[in-house]
Coordinates of C-alpha atoms and ligand atoms in Angstrom, one line a residue:
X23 CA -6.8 -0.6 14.3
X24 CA -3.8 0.0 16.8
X25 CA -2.1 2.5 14.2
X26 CA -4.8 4.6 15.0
X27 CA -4.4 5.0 18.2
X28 CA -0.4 6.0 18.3
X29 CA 0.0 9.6 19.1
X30 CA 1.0 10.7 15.7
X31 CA -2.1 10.2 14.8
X32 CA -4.4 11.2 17.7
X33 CA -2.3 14.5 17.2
X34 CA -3.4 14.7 12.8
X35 CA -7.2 13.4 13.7
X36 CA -7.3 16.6 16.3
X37 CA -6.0 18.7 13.5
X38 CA -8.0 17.2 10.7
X39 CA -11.0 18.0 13.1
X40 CA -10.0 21.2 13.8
X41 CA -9.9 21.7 9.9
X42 CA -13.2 20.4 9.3
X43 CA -15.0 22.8 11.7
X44 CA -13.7 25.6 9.9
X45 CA -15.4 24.2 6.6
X46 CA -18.5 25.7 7.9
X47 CA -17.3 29.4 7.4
X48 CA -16.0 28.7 3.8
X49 CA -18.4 29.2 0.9
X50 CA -19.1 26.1 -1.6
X51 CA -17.2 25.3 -3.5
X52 CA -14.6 25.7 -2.0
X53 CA -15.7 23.8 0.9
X54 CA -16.8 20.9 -0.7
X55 CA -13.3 20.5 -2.4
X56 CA -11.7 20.6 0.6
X57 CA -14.1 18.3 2.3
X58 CA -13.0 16.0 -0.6
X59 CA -9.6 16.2 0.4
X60 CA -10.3 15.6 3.9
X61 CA -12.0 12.4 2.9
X62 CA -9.3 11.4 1.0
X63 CA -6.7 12.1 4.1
X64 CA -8.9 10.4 6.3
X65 CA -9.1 7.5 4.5
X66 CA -5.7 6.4 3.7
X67 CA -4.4 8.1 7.2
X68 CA -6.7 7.8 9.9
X69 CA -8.9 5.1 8.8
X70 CA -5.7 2.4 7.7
X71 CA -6.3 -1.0 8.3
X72 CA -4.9 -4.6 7.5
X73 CA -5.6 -5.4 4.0
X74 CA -8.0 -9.0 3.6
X75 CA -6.2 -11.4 1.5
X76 CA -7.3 -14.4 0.5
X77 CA -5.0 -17.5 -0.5
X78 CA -5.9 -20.0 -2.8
X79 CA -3.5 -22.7 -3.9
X80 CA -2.5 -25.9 -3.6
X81 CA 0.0 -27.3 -1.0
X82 CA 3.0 -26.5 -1.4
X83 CA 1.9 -23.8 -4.1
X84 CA 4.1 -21.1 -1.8
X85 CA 1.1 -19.4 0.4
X86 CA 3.0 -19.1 3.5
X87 CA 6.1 -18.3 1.3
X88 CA 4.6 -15.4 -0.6
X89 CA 3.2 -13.9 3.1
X90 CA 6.8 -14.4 4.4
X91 CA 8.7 -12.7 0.9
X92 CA 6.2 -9.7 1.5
X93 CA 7.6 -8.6 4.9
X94 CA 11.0 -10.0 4.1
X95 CA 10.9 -12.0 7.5
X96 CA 9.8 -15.4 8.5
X97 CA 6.5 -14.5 9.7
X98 CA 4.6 -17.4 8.3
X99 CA 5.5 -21.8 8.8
X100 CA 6.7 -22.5 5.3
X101 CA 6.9 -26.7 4.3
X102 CA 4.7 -29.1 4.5
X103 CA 3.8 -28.9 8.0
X104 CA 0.5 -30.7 9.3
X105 CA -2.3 -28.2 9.4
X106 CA -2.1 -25.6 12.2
X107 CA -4.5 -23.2 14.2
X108 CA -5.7 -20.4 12.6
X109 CA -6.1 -22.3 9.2
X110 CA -8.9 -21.8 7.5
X111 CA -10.0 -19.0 9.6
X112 CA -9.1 -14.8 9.1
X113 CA -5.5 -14.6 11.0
X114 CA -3.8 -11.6 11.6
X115 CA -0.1 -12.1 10.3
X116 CA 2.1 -9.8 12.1
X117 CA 5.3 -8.1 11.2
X118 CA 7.0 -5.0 12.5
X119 CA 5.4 -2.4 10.5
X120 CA 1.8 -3.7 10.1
X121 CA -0.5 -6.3 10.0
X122 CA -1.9 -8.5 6.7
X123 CA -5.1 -10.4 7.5
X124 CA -4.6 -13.7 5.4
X125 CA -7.2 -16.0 5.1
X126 CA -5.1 -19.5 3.7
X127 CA -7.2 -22.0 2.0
X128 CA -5.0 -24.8 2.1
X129 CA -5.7 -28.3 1.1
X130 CA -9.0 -27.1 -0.2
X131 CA -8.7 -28.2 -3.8
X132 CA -7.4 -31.8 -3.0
X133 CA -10.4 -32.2 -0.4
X134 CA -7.7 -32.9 2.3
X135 CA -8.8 -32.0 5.7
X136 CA -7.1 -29.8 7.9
X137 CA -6.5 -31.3 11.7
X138 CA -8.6 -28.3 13.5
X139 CA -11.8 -27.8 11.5
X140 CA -15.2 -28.1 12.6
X141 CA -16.9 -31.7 12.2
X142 CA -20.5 -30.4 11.2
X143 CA -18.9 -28.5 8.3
X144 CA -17.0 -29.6 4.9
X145 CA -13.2 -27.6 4.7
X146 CA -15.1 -25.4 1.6
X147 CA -18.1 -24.5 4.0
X148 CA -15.8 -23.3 7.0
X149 CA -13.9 -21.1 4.5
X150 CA -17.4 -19.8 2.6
X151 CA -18.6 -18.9 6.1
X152 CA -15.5 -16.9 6.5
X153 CA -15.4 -14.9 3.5
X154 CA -19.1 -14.3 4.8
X155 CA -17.9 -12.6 8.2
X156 CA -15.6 -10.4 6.5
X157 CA -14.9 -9.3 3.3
X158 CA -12.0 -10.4 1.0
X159 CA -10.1 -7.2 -0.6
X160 CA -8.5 -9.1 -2.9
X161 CA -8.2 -13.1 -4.1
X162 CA -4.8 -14.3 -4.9
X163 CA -4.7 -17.7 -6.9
X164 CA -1.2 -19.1 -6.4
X165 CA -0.1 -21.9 -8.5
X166 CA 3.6 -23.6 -9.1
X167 CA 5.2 -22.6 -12.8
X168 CA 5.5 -26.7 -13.3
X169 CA 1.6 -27.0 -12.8
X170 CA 0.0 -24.5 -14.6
X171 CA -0.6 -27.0 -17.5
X172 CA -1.8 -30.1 -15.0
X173 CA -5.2 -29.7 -14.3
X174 CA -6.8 -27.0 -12.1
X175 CA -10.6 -27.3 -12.6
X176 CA -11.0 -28.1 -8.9
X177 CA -8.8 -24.9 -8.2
X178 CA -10.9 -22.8 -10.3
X179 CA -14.2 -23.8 -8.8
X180 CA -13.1 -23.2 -5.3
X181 CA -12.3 -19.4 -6.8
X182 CA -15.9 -19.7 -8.3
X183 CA -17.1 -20.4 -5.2
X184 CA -15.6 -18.0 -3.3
X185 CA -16.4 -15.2 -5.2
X186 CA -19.4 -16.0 -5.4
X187 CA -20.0 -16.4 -2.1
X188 CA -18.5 -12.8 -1.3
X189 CA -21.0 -11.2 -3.4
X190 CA -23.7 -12.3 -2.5
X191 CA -23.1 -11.3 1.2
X192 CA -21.4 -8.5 0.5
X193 CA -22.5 -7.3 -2.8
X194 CA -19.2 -6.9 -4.4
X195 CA -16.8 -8.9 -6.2
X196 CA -13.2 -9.3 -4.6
X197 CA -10.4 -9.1 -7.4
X198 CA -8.6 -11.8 -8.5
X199 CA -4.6 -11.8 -9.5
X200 CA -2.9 -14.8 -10.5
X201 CA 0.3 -15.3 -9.2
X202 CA 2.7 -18.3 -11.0
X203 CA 5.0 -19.1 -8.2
X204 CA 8.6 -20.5 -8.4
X205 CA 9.3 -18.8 -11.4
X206 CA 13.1 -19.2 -10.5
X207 CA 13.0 -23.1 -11.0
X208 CA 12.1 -22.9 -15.1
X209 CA 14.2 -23.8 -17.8
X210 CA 17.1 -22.8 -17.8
X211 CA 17.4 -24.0 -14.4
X212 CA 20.6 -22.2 -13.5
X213 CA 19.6 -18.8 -14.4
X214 CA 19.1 -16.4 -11.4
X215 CA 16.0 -14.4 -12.6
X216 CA 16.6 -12.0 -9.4
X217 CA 20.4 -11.0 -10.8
X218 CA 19.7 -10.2 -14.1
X219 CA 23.1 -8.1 -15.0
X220 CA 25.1 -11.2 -13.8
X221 CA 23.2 -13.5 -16.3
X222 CA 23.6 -14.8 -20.1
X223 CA 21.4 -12.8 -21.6
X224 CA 20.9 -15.2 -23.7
X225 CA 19.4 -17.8 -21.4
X226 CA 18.2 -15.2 -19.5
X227 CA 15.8 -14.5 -22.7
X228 CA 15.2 -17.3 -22.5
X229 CA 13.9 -17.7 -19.2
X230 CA 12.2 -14.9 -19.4
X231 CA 10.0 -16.3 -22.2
X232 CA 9.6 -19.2 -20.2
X233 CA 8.1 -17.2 -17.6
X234 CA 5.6 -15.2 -20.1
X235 CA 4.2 -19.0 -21.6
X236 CA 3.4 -20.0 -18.7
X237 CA 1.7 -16.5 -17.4
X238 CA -0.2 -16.5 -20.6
X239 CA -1.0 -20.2 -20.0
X240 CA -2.7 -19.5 -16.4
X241 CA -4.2 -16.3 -17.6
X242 CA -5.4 -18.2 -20.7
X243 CA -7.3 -20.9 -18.1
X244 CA -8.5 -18.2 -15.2
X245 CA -10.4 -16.5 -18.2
X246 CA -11.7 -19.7 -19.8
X247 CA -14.7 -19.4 -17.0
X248 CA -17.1 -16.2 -17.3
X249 CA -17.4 -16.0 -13.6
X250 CA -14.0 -15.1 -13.3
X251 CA -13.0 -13.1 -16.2
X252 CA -14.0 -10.0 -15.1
X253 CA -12.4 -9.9 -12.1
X254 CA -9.4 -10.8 -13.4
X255 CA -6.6 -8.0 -12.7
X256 CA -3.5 -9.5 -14.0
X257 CA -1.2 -12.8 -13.8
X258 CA 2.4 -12.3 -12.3
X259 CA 5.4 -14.8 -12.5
X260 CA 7.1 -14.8 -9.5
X261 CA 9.7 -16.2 -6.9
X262 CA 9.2 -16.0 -3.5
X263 CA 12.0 -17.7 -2.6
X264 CA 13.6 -17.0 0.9
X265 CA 16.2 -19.2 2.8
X266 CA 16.5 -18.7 6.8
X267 CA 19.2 -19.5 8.9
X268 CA 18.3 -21.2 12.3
X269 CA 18.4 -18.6 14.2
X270 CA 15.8 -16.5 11.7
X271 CA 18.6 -14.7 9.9
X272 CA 17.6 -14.4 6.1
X273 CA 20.3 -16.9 4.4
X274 CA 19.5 -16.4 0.8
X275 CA 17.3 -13.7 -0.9
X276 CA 16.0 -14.9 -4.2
X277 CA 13.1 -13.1 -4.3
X278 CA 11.4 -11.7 -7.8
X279 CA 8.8 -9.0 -9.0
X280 CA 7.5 -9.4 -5.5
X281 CA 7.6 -5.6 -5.4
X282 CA 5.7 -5.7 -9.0
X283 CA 3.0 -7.9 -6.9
X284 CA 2.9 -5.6 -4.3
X285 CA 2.1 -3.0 -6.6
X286 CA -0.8 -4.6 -8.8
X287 CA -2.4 -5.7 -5.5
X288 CA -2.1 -1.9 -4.2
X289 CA -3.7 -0.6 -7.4
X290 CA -6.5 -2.9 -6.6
X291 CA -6.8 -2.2 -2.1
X292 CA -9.2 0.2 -1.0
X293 CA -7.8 3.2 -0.1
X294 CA -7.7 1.9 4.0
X295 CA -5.7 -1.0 3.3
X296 CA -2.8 1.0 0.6
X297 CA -0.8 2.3 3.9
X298 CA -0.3 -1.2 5.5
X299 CA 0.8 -3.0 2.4
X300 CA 3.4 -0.1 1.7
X301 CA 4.8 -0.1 5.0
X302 CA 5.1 -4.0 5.4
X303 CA 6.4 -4.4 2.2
X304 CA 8.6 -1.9 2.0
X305 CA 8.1 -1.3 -1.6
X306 CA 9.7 2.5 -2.1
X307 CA 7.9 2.9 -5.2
X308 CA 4.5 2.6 -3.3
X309 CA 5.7 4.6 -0.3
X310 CA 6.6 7.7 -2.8
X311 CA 3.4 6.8 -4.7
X312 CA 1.5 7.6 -1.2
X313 CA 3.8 10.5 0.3
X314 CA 2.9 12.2 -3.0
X315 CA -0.7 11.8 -2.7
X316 CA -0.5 12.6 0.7
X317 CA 1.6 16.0 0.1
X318 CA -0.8 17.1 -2.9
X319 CA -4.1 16.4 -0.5
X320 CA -2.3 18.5 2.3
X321 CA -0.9 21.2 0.5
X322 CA -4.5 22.0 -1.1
X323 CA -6.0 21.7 1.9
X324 CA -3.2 24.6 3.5
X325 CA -4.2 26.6 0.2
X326 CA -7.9 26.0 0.9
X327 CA -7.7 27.1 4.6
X328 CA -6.0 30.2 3.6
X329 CA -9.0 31.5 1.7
X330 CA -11.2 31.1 5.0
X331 CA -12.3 34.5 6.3
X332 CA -11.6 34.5 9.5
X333 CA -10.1 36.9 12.2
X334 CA -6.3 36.5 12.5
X335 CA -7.2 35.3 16.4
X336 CA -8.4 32.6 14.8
X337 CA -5.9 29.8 15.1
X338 CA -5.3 28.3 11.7
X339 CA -4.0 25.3 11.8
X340 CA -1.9 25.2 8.5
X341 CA 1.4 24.6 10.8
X342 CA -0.3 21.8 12.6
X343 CA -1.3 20.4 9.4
X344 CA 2.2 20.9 7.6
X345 CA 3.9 19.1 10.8
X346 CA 0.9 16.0 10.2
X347 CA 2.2 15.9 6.9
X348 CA 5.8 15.3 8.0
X349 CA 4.7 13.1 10.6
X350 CA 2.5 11.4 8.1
X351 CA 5.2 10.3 5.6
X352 CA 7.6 9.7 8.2
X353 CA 4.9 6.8 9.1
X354 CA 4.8 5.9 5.5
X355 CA 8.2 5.0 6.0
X356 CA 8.3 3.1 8.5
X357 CA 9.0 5.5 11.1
X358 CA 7.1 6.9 14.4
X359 CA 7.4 10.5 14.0
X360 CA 6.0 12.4 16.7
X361 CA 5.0 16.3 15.9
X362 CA 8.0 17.1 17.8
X363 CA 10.3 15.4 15.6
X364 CA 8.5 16.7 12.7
X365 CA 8.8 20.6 13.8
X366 CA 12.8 19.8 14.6
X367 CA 12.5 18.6 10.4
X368 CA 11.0 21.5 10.1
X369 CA 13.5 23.7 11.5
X370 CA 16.3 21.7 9.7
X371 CA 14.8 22.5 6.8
X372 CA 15.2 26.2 7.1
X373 CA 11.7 27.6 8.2
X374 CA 11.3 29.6 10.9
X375 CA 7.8 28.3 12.0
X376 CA 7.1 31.2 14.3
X377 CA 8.3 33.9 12.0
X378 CA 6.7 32.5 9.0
X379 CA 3.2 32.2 10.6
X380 CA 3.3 35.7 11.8
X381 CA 4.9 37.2 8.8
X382 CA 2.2 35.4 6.4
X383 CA -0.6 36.7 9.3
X384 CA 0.9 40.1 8.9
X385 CA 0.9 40.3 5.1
X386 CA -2.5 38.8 4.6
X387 CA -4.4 40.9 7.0
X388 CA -2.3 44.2 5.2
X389 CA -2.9 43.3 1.6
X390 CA -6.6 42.2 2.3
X391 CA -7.1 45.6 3.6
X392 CA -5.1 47.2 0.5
X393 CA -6.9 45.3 -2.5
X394 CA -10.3 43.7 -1.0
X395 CA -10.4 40.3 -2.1
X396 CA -6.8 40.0 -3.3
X397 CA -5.8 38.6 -0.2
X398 CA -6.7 35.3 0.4
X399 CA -5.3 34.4 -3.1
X400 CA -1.8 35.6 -2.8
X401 CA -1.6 33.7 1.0
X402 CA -3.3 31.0 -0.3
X403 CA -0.5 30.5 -3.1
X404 CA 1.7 30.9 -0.3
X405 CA 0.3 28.2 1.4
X406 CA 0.4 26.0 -0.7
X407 CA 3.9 26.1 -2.4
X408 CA 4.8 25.9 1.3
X409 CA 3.1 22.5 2.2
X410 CA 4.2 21.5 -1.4
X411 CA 7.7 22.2 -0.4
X412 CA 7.6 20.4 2.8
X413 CA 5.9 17.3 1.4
X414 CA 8.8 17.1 -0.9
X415 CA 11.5 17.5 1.2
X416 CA 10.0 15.0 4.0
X417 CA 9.9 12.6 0.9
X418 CA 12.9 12.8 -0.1
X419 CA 14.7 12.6 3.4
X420 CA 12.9 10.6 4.6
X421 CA 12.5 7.8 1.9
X422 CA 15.1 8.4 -0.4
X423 CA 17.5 9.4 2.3
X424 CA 18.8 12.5 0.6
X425 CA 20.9 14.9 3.6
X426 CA 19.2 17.1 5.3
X427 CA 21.1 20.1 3.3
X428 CA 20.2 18.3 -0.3
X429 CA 16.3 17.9 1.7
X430 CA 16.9 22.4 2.4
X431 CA 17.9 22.9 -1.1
X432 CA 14.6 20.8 -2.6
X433 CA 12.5 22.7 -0.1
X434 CA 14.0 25.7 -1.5
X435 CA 13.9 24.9 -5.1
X436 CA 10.1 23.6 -4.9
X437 CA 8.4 26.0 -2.9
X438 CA 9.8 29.1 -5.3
X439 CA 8.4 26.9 -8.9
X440 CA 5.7 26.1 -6.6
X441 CA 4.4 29.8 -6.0
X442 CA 5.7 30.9 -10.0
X443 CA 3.4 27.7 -11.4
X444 CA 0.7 26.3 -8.6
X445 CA -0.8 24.2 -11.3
X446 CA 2.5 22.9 -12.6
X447 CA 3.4 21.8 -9.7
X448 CA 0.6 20.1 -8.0
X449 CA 0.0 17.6 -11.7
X450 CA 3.8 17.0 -11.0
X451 CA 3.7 16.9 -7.1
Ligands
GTP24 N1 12.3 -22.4 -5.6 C1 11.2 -21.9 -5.0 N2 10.7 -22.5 -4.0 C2 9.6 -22.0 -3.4 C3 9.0 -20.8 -3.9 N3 7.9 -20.6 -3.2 C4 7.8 -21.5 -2.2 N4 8.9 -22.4 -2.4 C5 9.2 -23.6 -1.6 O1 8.1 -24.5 -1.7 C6 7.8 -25.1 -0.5 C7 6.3 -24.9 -0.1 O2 6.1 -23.6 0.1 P1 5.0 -23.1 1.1 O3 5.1 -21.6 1.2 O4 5.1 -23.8 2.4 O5 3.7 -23.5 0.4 P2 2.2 -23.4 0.9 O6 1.4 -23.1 -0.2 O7 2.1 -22.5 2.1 O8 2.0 -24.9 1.3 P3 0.9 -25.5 2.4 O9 0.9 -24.6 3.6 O10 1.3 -26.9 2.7 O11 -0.4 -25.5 1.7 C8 8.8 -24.6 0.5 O12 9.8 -25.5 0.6 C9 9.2 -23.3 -0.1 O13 10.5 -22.9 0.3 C10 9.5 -20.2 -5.1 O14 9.0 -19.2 -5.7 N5 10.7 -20.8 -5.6
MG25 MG1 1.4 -22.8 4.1

């Protein structure tokens, strides 16, 4: 995908490569832990692609909405407008920090036909075919609050079908999360679910419990069949309200647990698709979730390399792969951070990369020759707390927006508890 191709990351897969070829001079099992790690960075950074969603609903259920609520922006034709290119076929929906691929099954369940589709095949076959060609990482059922008790039999065997369909060509069965959509409208009507502190809490109880019938309602009928059951995940009342001005403005905002969504369907993604939905959405949660993984992956990698016997002429890359990190979670966050802009963090957090490196070079190669096989331990520590501290202080610049002297301090703060308790600190990251 085009993210992999933006320098950033041509610069991290050259230094991720560079890390793997000195694997080969590290004894198991070392290595194979930190092959494990470099899996894990490869996947969620170098490999990212669009997540594969798949909408099922009824018209006017809020399938273009719920797209449109998830980048905040009107990237999708909301209202009952007539069927449009792209419908049911895979379409890239595009917003400014990623791409969702969003297969819509509109009109499916009513047996209405869409304008565009293919004479020789029935609406259900076209979309069948399509699950066929690619691979569905998730299945959203979308349904309005005020029809979860009507009838949905039809909606639940197009689900049947579909899953069924994606197994057998793929051998795996997508998960399914219900969504109940336009939450906001329940009883009592008036009641703005997204401004909770401004509400009666009374009626907003009330609401509230309004919202949990009908969840338990739809999750009640989505278990009722057996194919279905188990892929069941969980069932989320939402709003995905959004009002736009003409000229594409957002008017009103009345979006809720949209970031709760987000977060149940990232808990289900493969790791490939986890970097997109957190940087489209902009959920924080899920950005710190991934900066954190990304920080503890990189920081016992650092450690890792440490250990690796080599002659100080030997460049080891643990700078190169402390300045990926930074240029990693600046990415996370919605930003395109070169390497350059991640040394400049670097040196506004306070480390001297130059004197650093050929301090810890220096120290290594003196106490290896003092205490034989002491060495590689005390760097490695070193190593690690380092990246640790880094990770933490790109993280909280650059997502929480602390200043850069508050960003210093935590760099400070973490790398010292970092290198008194390594374990400590990478189960609390
Ligand atoms: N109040 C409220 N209105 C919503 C919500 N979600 C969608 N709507 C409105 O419902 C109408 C239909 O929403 P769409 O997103 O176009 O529904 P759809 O499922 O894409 O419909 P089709 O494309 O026709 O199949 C629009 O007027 C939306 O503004 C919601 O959560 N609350
Ligand atoms: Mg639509």
């Amino acid at each position: 995908m085009a993210a992999s191709t933006e320098p950033t990351f041509l610069e991290i897969s050259e230094t991720v490569r560079r890390l793997e070829e000195m694997l080969d001079r590290v004894p198991d099992p070392l290595a194979r832990d930190i092959r494990q790690k470099i899996a894990h960075l490869r996947a969620l950074l170098l490999e990212q692609r669009s997540p594969n969603l798949v909408l099922v609903g009824r018209r006017g259920a809020g399938k273009s909405s719920l797209i449109n609520a998830f980048f905040g922006a009107r990237v999708a034709e909301v209202g009952h407008v007539k069927a449009q290119t792209g419908q049911g076929r895979w379409f890239d929906v595009q917003g400014e920090l990623g791409t969702l691929s969003i297969l819509d099954t509109r009109g499916l369940q009513e047996g209405s036909r869409p304008e565009e589709h293919d004479a020789a095949d029935t609406p259900l076959d076209s979309i069948l075919a399509e699950v066929r060609r690619k691979a569905p990482d998730a299945l959203l059922f979308l349904i309005k609050a005020s029809e979860v008790d009507s009838a949905i039999d039809a909606d639940l065997d197009v689900l049947t079908h579909l899953a069924s369909a994606v197994e057998q060509a793929h051998g795996l069965r997508p998960p399914l999360i219900g969504v109940v959509t336009h939450c906001d409208l329940l009883e009592p009507k008036r009641t703005d679910l997204h401004l909770p502190e401004s509400q009666d809490p009374t009626e907003l109880q009330e609401k509230l419990r309004h919202v949990e019938a009908v969840e338990r309602q739809l999750r009640d009928k989505l278990r009722s069949r057996p194919e279905l059951r188990g892929e069941l995940v969980n069932v989320l009342g939402v709003s995905t309200y959004l009002s736009w001005r003409p000229d594409g403005t957002i008017r009103s905002d009345e979006r809720w647990r949209l970031g709760e969504l987000a977060q149940v369907l990232f808990r289900e993604l493969p790791e490939q698709g986890r970097l997109v939905l957190a940087r489209v959405t902009r959920v924080r949660t899920l950005q710190e979730e991934l900066a954190t993984t990304l920080t503890r992956a990189m920081a016992s990698l650092c450690m890792g390399v440490a250990f690796v016997p080599v002659p100080v002429a030997d460049i080891i890359p643990i700078t190169s792969a402390q300045l990926s990190l930074i240029a990693g979670i600046g990415w996370i966050s919605g930003r395109q951070l070169d390497l350059k802009a991640s040394g400049e963090f670097l040196t506004a957090l306070g480390v001297n990369v130059g004197a650093a490196f050929a301090l810890r070079e220096a120290a290594r190669a003196l106490i290896k020759f003092v205490f034989p096989g002491a060495g590689n331990v005390v760097s490695g520590a070193v190593a690690f707390a380092g990246t640790l501290a880094i990770g933490t202080a790109a993280r909280a610049y650059l997502l929480r927006g602390v200043s850069a002297e508050e960003a210093h301090r935590l760099y400070q703060s973490t790398r010292a508890s970092a290198e008194a308790h390594p374990e400590r600190a990478l189960s609390e990251g």
